Amino acid sequence: MNRNVILTCAVTGAGDTTGKNPHVPITPKQIANDCITAAKAGASVAHIHVRDPETGGISHSLDHFREVMERVREANVDIVMNITAGGGGDWIPDAQDPTRGGPGTDIQTPAQRHEPVSELLPELCTLDCGSLNFGDMVYVNPADWLREHARLVQAAGVKPELECFDLGHVWFARQLQQEGLIDGDPLYQLCLGIPWGAEADTESMLAMRNKLPENAHWAAFGIGRHQMPMVAQAVLLGGHARVGLEDNLFLKKGILATNGQLVEHAATLIDNLGGRVMTPAETRAHLNLRDPHSKHSSAPATGGQA
């Protein structure tokens, strides 16, 4: 069991959820406010996407990311910031010509995906470790794109969170490490319950955990009703955890959640299991993260690795 838990709050995501729960933040101000709320509720890390303020849909706007980061950094709270770098991979074949992307297709190059990371230098960013049948679309992330993206993240001095939606993604993430493209002890996120990747159950989590390198840090999450059970399972198997409205809209059946409520619920669950949630400062030291106040140094904020 892990008794010192890094708890991430994924505050908004990019999915079509804004019409299903009015608490899903849309504007940069709302997203920043939910990061601040998550921090006050006890989260160690805030994971952010940004949305089009007019439509609530997908956005890759550097200005939106910058506004969120500035608002959070200027607030009187501390939280580790984790920017998504996995957007721009959605492929939906056109109904008339399946060799072309149809409505909803959204593809970016590795350099385009990386732009907010290189400009804003968060402590963490995601690195999605492969392609996937993601519901009814295909998430596209070929191996050579991943290698290019890993090099960009490495050069920026930002620690990648290696997002693994299936066993093959864990395999390729290990390959990136063997090729020298991941510095230090790697950080894995096991993403469970997304059709059609790894299922949100103990067997899947354990199988993926058992394939991790010996020096790996790892966390896991489940979507929807699996969110809290996967928090408990991850902690019991020695990992860290993630909650938030990106992955789950409900506190319990029929009761819509806020990000603050999900963090509080997860923190209580961790406490009841005999663990505790790590502070942002402890998280930086444990993961050997860069100083969030420095635009140039990739040195850790406090001490070495725990």
mmCIF file of C-alpha atoms in Angstrom:
data_model
loop_
_atom_site.group_PDB
_atom_site.id
_atom_site.type_symbol
_atom_site.label_atom_id
_atom_site.label_comp_id
_atom_site.label_asym_id
_atom_site.label_seq_id
_atom_site.Cartn_x
_atom_site.Cartn_y
_atom_site.Cartn_z
ATOM 1 C CA MET A 1 0.000 0.000 0.000
ATOM 2 C CA ASN A 2 1.084 3.566 -0.664
ATOM 3 C CA ARG A 3 0.675 5.741 2.431
ATOM 4 C CA ASN A 4 1.894 8.994 0.817
ATOM 5 C CA VAL A 5 -0.329 9.667 -2.166
ATOM 6 C CA ILE A 6 -0.073 12.246 -4.943
ATOM 7 C CA LEU A 7 -3.669 13.222 -5.749
ATOM 8 C CA THR A 8 -4.292 14.815 -9.143
ATOM 9 C CA CYS A 9 -7.454 16.703 -10.098
ATOM 10 C CA ALA A 10 -8.183 16.676 -13.864
ATOM 11 C CA VAL A 11 -10.472 19.668 -13.891
ATOM 12 C CA THR A 12 -12.117 19.810 -17.323
ATOM 13 C CA GLY A 13 -10.790 17.599 -20.151
ATOM 14 C CA ALA A 14 -11.872 18.096 -23.749
ATOM 15 C CA GLY A 15 -14.854 15.767 -23.997
ATOM 16 C CA ASP A 16 -18.449 16.710 -24.745
ATOM 17 C CA THR A 17 -19.375 17.056 -21.072
ATOM 18 C CA THR A 18 -20.260 20.712 -20.581
ATOM 19 C CA GLY A 19 -23.921 20.104 -21.361
ATOM 20 C CA LYS A 20 -24.073 17.184 -18.942
ATOM 21 C CA ASN A 21 -22.768 18.902 -15.825
ATOM 22 C CA PRO A 22 -22.918 22.701 -15.363
ATOM 23 C CA HIS A 23 -19.938 22.526 -12.997
ATOM 24 C CA VAL A 24 -17.512 21.592 -15.813
ATOM 25 C CA PRO A 25 -15.345 24.717 -16.218
ATOM 26 C CA ILE A 26 -15.141 26.244 -19.700
ATOM 27 C CA THR A 27 -13.455 29.662 -19.692
ATOM 28 C CA PRO A 28 -9.830 30.147 -18.636
ATOM 29 C CA LYS A 29 -11.036 31.978 -15.520
ATOM 30 C CA GLN A 30 -13.372 29.103 -14.599
ATOM 31 C CA ILE A 31 -10.666 26.492 -15.221
ATOM 32 C CA ALA A 32 -8.167 28.442 -13.105
ATOM 33 C CA ASN A 33 -10.736 28.860 -10.340
ATOM 34 C CA ASP A 34 -11.326 25.107 -10.286
ATOM 35 C CA CYS A 35 -7.565 24.497 -10.043
ATOM 36 C CA ILE A 36 -7.503 26.844 -7.061
ATOM 37 C CA THR A 37 -10.538 25.130 -5.526
ATOM 38 C CA ALA A 38 -8.880 21.732 -6.013
ATOM 39 C CA ALA A 39 -5.752 23.030 -4.288
ATOM 40 C CA LYS A 40 -7.759 24.280 -1.320
ATOM 41 C CA ALA A 41 -9.557 20.918 -1.164
ATOM 42 C CA GLY A 42 -6.186 19.187 -0.847
ATOM 43 C CA ALA A 43 -5.124 18.170 -4.363
ATOM 44 C CA SER A 44 -1.404 17.840 -5.058
ATOM 45 C CA VAL A 45 -1.620 18.397 -8.833
ATOM 46 C CA ALA A 46 -4.022 20.110 -11.247
ATOM 47 C CA HIS A 47 -4.204 18.666 -14.766
ATOM 48 C CA ILE A 48 -5.599 21.084 -17.354
ATOM 49 C CA HIS A 49 -7.003 21.225 -20.841
ATOM 50 C CA VAL A 50 -8.545 24.420 -22.202
ATOM 51 C CA ARG A 51 -11.816 24.928 -24.049
ATOM 52 C CA ASP A 52 -13.310 27.398 -26.492
ATOM 53 C CA PRO A 53 -15.067 29.901 -24.192
ATOM 54 C CA GLU A 54 -17.874 30.380 -26.729
ATOM 55 C CA THR A 55 -18.675 26.753 -27.549
ATOM 56 C CA GLY A 56 -17.158 24.768 -24.691
ATOM 57 C CA GLY A 57 -15.457 22.574 -27.294
ATOM 58 C CA ILE A 58 -11.823 21.631 -27.851
ATOM 59 C CA SER A 59 -9.258 24.432 -27.900
ATOM 60 C CA HIS A 60 -5.482 24.427 -28.232
ATOM 61 C CA SER A 61 -5.156 28.185 -27.676
ATOM 62 C CA LEU A 62 -1.831 29.162 -26.153
ATOM 63 C CA ASP A 63 -3.473 32.333 -24.840
ATOM 64 C CA HIS A 64 -6.074 30.293 -22.951
ATOM 65 C CA PHE A 65 -3.387 28.062 -21.422
ATOM 66 C CA ARG A 66 -1.350 31.142 -20.488
ATOM 67 C CA GLU A 67 -4.314 32.800 -18.778
ATOM 68 C CA VAL A 68 -5.051 29.683 -16.719
ATOM 69 C CA MET A 69 -1.420 29.315 -15.658
ATOM 70 C CA GLU A 70 -1.056 32.990 -14.758
ATOM 71 C CA ARG A 71 -4.256 33.055 -12.720
ATOM 72 C CA VAL A 72 -3.249 29.959 -10.764
ATOM 73 C CA ARG A 73 0.319 31.092 -10.183
ATOM 74 C CA GLU A 74 -0.883 34.507 -8.985
ATOM 75 C CA ALA A 75 -3.356 32.979 -6.522
ATOM 76 C CA ASN A 76 -2.509 32.500 -2.873
ATOM 77 C CA VAL A 77 -2.411 28.704 -3.185
ATOM 78 C CA ASP A 78 0.166 26.120 -4.150
ATOM 79 C CA ILE A 79 -0.485 23.300 -6.600
ATOM 80 C CA VAL A 80 1.650 21.453 -9.147
ATOM 81 C CA MET A 81 0.497 22.268 -12.692
ATOM 82 C CA ASN A 82 0.210 19.578 -15.364
ATOM 83 C CA ILE A 83 -0.635 20.759 -18.904
ATOM 84 C CA THR A 84 -2.051 18.344 -21.438
ATOM 85 C CA ALA A 85 0.147 17.766 -24.463
ATOM 86 C CA GLY A 86 -2.059 15.003 -25.830
ATOM 87 C CA GLY A 87 -4.572 17.093 -27.774
ATOM 88 C CA GLY A 88 -4.780 17.202 -31.543
ATOM 89 C CA GLY A 89 -4.911 13.455 -32.119
ATOM 90 C CA ASP A 90 -8.583 12.824 -32.940
ATOM 91 C CA TRP A 91 -9.270 11.031 -36.235
ATOM 92 C CA ILE A 92 -12.824 10.384 -37.456
ATOM 93 C CA PRO A 93 -12.956 8.914 -40.978
ATOM 94 C CA ASP A 94 -15.175 10.801 -43.397
ATOM 95 C CA ALA A 95 -18.331 8.840 -44.164
ATOM 96 C CA GLN A 96 -17.974 9.376 -47.924
ATOM 97 C CA ASP A 97 -14.185 9.095 -48.189
ATOM 98 C CA PRO A 98 -12.643 7.160 -45.275
ATOM 99 C CA THR A 99 -9.131 8.089 -46.447
ATOM 100 C CA ARG A 100 -9.846 11.616 -45.214
ATOM 101 C CA GLY A 101 -10.718 12.982 -41.820
ATOM 102 C CA GLY A 102 -14.379 13.852 -41.393
ATOM 103 C CA PRO A 103 -16.165 16.311 -39.075
ATOM 104 C CA GLY A 104 -14.639 16.282 -35.611
ATOM 105 C CA THR A 105 -11.156 15.295 -36.802
ATOM 106 C CA ASP A 106 -8.512 17.336 -34.984
ATOM 107 C CA ILE A 107 -4.870 16.531 -35.744
ATOM 108 C CA GLN A 108 -1.785 18.428 -34.563
ATOM 109 C CA THR A 109 1.905 17.754 -35.108
ATOM 110 C CA PRO A 110 4.110 16.979 -32.078
ATOM 111 C CA ALA A 111 5.530 20.506 -32.264
ATOM 112 C CA GLN A 112 2.045 22.013 -32.198
ATOM 113 C CA ARG A 113 0.999 19.822 -29.267
ATOM 114 C CA HIS A 114 4.138 20.863 -27.410
ATOM 115 C CA GLU A 115 3.808 24.641 -27.881
ATOM 116 C CA PRO A 116 1.993 25.415 -24.578
ATOM 117 C CA VAL A 117 4.538 23.305 -22.683
ATOM 118 C CA SER A 118 7.588 25.021 -24.213
ATOM 119 C CA GLU A 119 6.086 28.482 -23.725
ATOM 120 C CA LEU A 120 4.671 28.096 -20.203
ATOM 121 C CA LEU A 121 6.993 25.477 -18.636
ATOM 122 C CA PRO A 122 4.675 23.699 -16.213
ATOM 123 C CA GLU A 123 6.146 21.215 -13.769
ATOM 124 C CA LEU A 124 4.440 18.303 -15.577
ATOM 125 C CA CYS A 125 2.909 17.596 -18.965
ATOM 126 C CA THR A 126 1.191 14.536 -20.360
ATOM 127 C CA LEU A 127 2.711 12.326 -23.036
ATOM 128 C CA ASP A 128 0.126 9.886 -24.427
ATOM 129 C CA CYS A 129 2.075 6.739 -25.279
ATOM 130 C CA GLY A 130 0.327 5.329 -28.327
ATOM 131 C CA SER A 131 -2.685 5.253 -30.615
ATOM 132 C CA LEU A 132 -6.044 3.859 -29.513
ATOM 133 C CA ASN A 133 -9.608 3.134 -30.589
ATOM 134 C CA PHE A 134 -10.967 5.880 -28.334
ATOM 135 C CA GLY A 135 -14.696 5.261 -28.255
ATOM 136 C CA ASP A 136 -15.969 5.763 -31.800
ATOM 137 C CA MET A 137 -12.889 7.662 -33.000
ATOM 138 C CA VAL A 138 -9.205 6.847 -33.296
ATOM 139 C CA TYR A 139 -6.634 8.674 -31.195
ATOM 140 C CA VAL A 140 -3.555 8.964 -33.437
ATOM 141 C CA ASN A 141 -0.060 8.993 -31.959
ATOM 142 C CA PRO A 142 2.469 7.032 -34.069
ATOM 143 C CA ALA A 143 5.758 5.878 -32.592
ATOM 144 C CA ASP A 144 7.912 8.397 -34.462
ATOM 145 C CA TRP A 145 5.633 11.257 -33.367
ATOM 146 C CA LEU A 146 6.030 10.092 -29.789
ATOM 147 C CA ARG A 147 9.808 10.002 -30.053
ATOM 148 C CA GLU A 148 9.818 13.534 -31.479
ATOM 149 C CA HIS A 149 7.464 14.752 -28.780
ATOM 150 C CA ALA A 150 9.488 13.095 -26.010
ATOM 151 C CA ARG A 151 12.618 14.903 -27.255
ATOM 152 C CA LEU A 152 10.788 18.247 -27.144
ATOM 153 C CA VAL A 153 9.553 17.642 -23.594
ATOM 154 C CA GLN A 154 13.027 16.535 -22.517
ATOM 155 C CA ALA A 155 14.630 19.664 -23.999
ATOM 156 C CA ALA A 156 12.123 21.866 -22.153
ATOM 157 C CA GLY A 157 13.117 20.369 -18.788
ATOM 158 C CA VAL A 158 9.508 19.409 -18.005
ATOM 159 C CA LYS A 159 8.727 15.976 -16.547
ATOM 160 C CA PRO A 160 6.401 13.917 -18.758
ATOM 161 C CA GLU A 161 3.531 11.970 -17.267
ATOM 162 C CA LEU A 162 3.415 8.863 -19.447
ATOM 163 C CA GLU A 163 -0.263 8.229 -20.217
ATOM 164 C CA CYS A 164 -0.904 4.541 -20.839
ATOM 165 C CA PHE A 165 -4.334 3.371 -21.975
ATOM 166 C CA ASP A 166 -3.305 -0.234 -22.644
ATOM 167 C CA LEU A 167 -0.440 -2.678 -22.087
ATOM 168 C CA GLY A 168 1.213 -1.820 -25.409
ATOM 169 C CA HIS A 169 1.502 1.797 -24.281
ATOM 170 C CA VAL A 170 3.434 0.689 -21.191
ATOM 171 C CA TRP A 171 5.723 -1.322 -23.461
ATOM 172 C CA PHE A 172 6.438 1.672 -25.702
ATOM 173 C CA ALA A 173 6.935 4.018 -22.740
ATOM 174 C CA ARG A 174 9.623 1.632 -21.480
ATOM 175 C CA GLN A 175 11.155 1.781 -24.950
ATOM 176 C CA LEU A 176 11.303 5.587 -24.768
ATOM 177 C CA GLN A 177 13.153 5.248 -21.479
ATOM 178 C CA GLN A 178 15.591 2.706 -22.947
ATOM 179 C CA GLU A 179 16.308 5.096 -25.822
ATOM 180 C CA GLY A 180 17.262 7.828 -23.354
ATOM 181 C CA LEU A 181 14.237 10.015 -24.084
ATOM 182 C CA ILE A 182 12.905 10.017 -20.506
ATOM 183 C CA ASP A 183 15.078 11.560 -17.796
ATOM 184 C CA GLY A 184 15.158 10.379 -14.192
ATOM 185 C CA ASP A 185 12.617 8.056 -12.643
ATOM 186 C CA PRO A 186 9.629 7.875 -15.022
ATOM 187 C CA LEU A 187 6.086 8.834 -14.025
ATOM 188 C CA TYR A 188 3.304 6.652 -15.449
ATOM 189 C CA GLN A 189 -0.444 7.286 -15.479
ATOM 190 C CA LEU A 190 -2.561 4.152 -16.015
ATOM 191 C CA CYS A 191 -5.750 5.294 -17.753
ATOM 192 C CA LEU A 192 -8.540 2.770 -17.230
ATOM 193 C CA GLY A 193 -12.071 2.323 -18.493
ATOM 194 C CA ILE A 194 -11.879 4.248 -21.780
ATOM 195 C CA PRO A 195 -13.410 2.189 -24.601
ATOM 196 C CA TRP A 196 -11.494 0.425 -26.077
ATOM 197 C CA GLY A 197 -8.392 0.374 -23.959
ATOM 198 C CA ALA A 198 -7.673 -1.302 -20.641
ATOM 199 C CA GLU A 199 -10.726 -1.987 -18.497
ATOM 200 C CA ALA A 200 -11.188 -0.329 -15.113
ATOM 201 C CA ASP A 201 -10.650 -3.365 -12.920
ATOM 202 C CA THR A 202 -8.068 -4.816 -10.587
ATOM 203 C CA GLU A 203 -6.746 -7.333 -13.119
ATOM 204 C CA SER A 204 -5.993 -4.658 -15.725
ATOM 205 C CA MET A 205 -4.367 -2.285 -13.242
ATOM 206 C CA LEU A 206 -2.242 -5.036 -11.776
ATOM 207 C CA ALA A 207 -1.153 -6.309 -15.191
ATOM 208 C CA MET A 208 -0.054 -2.822 -16.246
ATOM 209 C CA ARG A 209 1.620 -2.085 -12.914
ATOM 210 C CA ASN A 210 3.599 -5.309 -13.127
ATOM 211 C CA LYS A 211 5.092 -4.219 -16.480
ATOM 212 C CA LEU A 212 6.447 -0.918 -15.140
ATOM 213 C CA PRO A 213 10.189 -0.357 -14.661
ATOM 214 C CA GLU A 214 11.476 -0.853 -11.144
ATOM 215 C CA ASN A 215 12.233 2.864 -10.740
ATOM 216 C CA ALA A 216 8.809 4.042 -11.906
ATOM 217 C CA HIS A 217 6.393 6.278 -10.062
ATOM 218 C CA TRP A 218 2.820 5.507 -11.081
ATOM 219 C CA ALA A 219 -0.762 6.611 -10.680
ATOM 220 C CA ALA A 220 -4.060 5.367 -12.044
ATOM 221 C CA PHE A 221 -7.587 6.539 -12.666
ATOM 222 C CA GLY A 222 -10.898 5.091 -13.787
ATOM 223 C CA ILE A 223 -13.657 6.946 -15.571
ATOM 224 C CA GLY A 224 -17.309 7.344 -14.568
ATOM 225 C CA ARG A 225 -18.536 5.173 -11.723
ATOM 226 C CA HIS A 226 -15.125 3.492 -11.554
ATOM 227 C CA GLN A 227 -13.375 6.667 -10.391
ATOM 228 C CA MET A 228 -13.402 6.164 -6.629
ATOM 229 C CA PRO A 229 -12.935 2.358 -6.715
ATOM 230 C CA MET A 230 -9.818 2.886 -8.837
ATOM 231 C CA VAL A 231 -8.536 5.498 -6.345
ATOM 232 C CA ALA A 232 -8.755 2.877 -3.610
ATOM 233 C CA GLN A 233 -7.273 0.144 -5.790
ATOM 234 C CA ALA A 234 -4.340 2.282 -6.910
ATOM 235 C CA VAL A 235 -3.455 3.239 -3.343
ATOM 236 C CA LEU A 236 -3.704 -0.369 -2.153
ATOM 237 C CA LEU A 237 -1.421 -1.521 -4.987
ATOM 238 C CA GLY A 238 1.198 1.122 -4.152
ATOM 239 C CA GLY A 239 0.304 3.906 -6.587
ATOM 240 C CA HIS A 240 -1.028 7.444 -6.717
ATOM 241 C CA ALA A 241 -4.479 8.570 -7.884
ATOM 242 C CA ARG A 242 -6.459 10.979 -10.043
ATOM 243 C CA VAL A 243 -10.017 12.304 -9.879
ATOM 244 C CA GLY A 244 -11.855 15.223 -11.483
ATOM 245 C CA LEU A 245 -14.580 16.231 -13.899
ATOM 246 C CA GLU A 246 -12.488 15.244 -16.918
ATOM 247 C CA ASP A 247 -13.084 11.617 -15.977
ATOM 248 C CA ASN A 248 -16.324 11.552 -13.993
ATOM 249 C CA LEU A 249 -19.295 13.907 -13.616
ATOM 250 C CA PHE A 250 -21.022 12.422 -10.573
ATOM 251 C CA LEU A 251 -20.384 12.344 -6.841
ATOM 252 C CA LYS A 252 -22.773 9.414 -6.610
ATOM 253 C CA LYS A 253 -25.599 8.116 -8.781
ATOM 254 C CA GLY A 254 -27.873 11.012 -9.741
ATOM 255 C CA ILE A 255 -25.794 13.662 -7.912
ATOM 256 C CA LEU A 256 -23.601 15.880 -10.083
ATOM 257 C CA ALA A 257 -20.160 16.616 -8.705
ATOM 258 C CA THR A 258 -17.833 19.586 -8.538
ATOM 259 C CA ASN A 259 -14.060 19.233 -8.759
ATOM 260 C CA GLY A 260 -13.712 20.311 -5.142
ATOM 261 C CA GLN A 261 -16.132 17.629 -3.981
ATOM 262 C CA LEU A 262 -14.317 14.907 -5.917
ATOM 263 C CA VAL A 263 -10.980 15.914 -4.398
ATOM 264 C CA GLU A 264 -12.444 16.005 -0.895
ATOM 265 C CA HIS A 265 -14.120 12.612 -1.404
ATOM 266 C CA ALA A 266 -10.889 11.033 -2.689
ATOM 267 C CA ALA A 267 -8.797 12.572 0.097
ATOM 268 C CA THR A 268 -11.204 11.183 2.689
ATOM 269 C CA LEU A 269 -11.057 7.764 1.040
ATOM 270 C CA ILE A 270 -7.249 7.815 1.090
ATOM 271 C CA ASP A 271 -7.290 8.869 4.741
ATOM 272 C CA ASN A 272 -9.727 6.078 5.629
ATOM 273 C CA LEU A 273 -7.376 3.565 3.997
ATOM 274 C CA GLY A 274 -4.563 4.750 6.261
ATOM 275 C CA GLY A 275 -2.794 7.030 3.782
ATOM 276 C CA ARG A 276 -2.381 10.755 3.352
ATOM 277 C CA VAL A 277 -2.328 13.149 0.407
ATOM 278 C CA MET A 278 1.058 14.712 -0.315
ATOM 279 C CA THR A 279 1.364 18.478 -0.451
ATOM 280 C CA PRO A 280 2.448 20.158 -3.707
ATOM 281 C CA ALA A 281 5.881 20.871 -2.191
ATOM 282 C CA GLU A 282 6.269 17.219 -1.177
ATOM 283 C CA THR A 283 5.145 16.186 -4.659
ATOM 284 C CA ARG A 284 7.817 18.332 -6.312
ATOM 285 C CA ALA A 285 10.505 16.839 -4.101
ATOM 286 C CA HIS A 286 9.242 13.271 -4.564
ATOM 287 C CA LEU A 287 9.130 13.540 -8.375
ATOM 288 C CA ASN A 288 12.198 15.780 -8.668
ATOM 289 C CA LEU A 289 10.265 18.458 -10.546
ATOM 290 C CA ARG A 290 11.555 21.713 -11.978
ATOM 291 C CA ASP A 291 11.118 24.995 -10.093
ATOM 292 C CA PRO A 292 7.737 26.428 -11.218
ATOM 293 C CA HIS A 293 8.955 29.974 -10.604
ATOM 294 C CA SER A 294 11.951 29.631 -12.928
ATOM 295 C CA LYS A 295 11.700 30.131 -16.690
ATOM 296 C CA HIS A 296 15.184 28.837 -17.320
ATOM 297 C CA SER A 297 16.225 26.274 -14.729
ATOM 298 C CA SER A 298 15.232 22.625 -14.921
ATOM 299 C CA ALA A 299 16.550 21.982 -11.411
ATOM 300 C CA PRO A 300 14.125 20.522 -8.877
ATOM 301 C CA ALA A 301 12.306 22.935 -6.601
ATOM 302 C CA THR A 302 13.304 21.223 -3.363
ATOM 303 C CA GLY A 303 15.936 18.585 -2.774
ATOM 304 C CA GLY A 304 16.390 15.396 -4.691
ATOM 305 C CA GLN A 305 14.164 12.434 -5.262
ATOM 306 C CA ALA A 306 12.428 10.900 -2.273
#
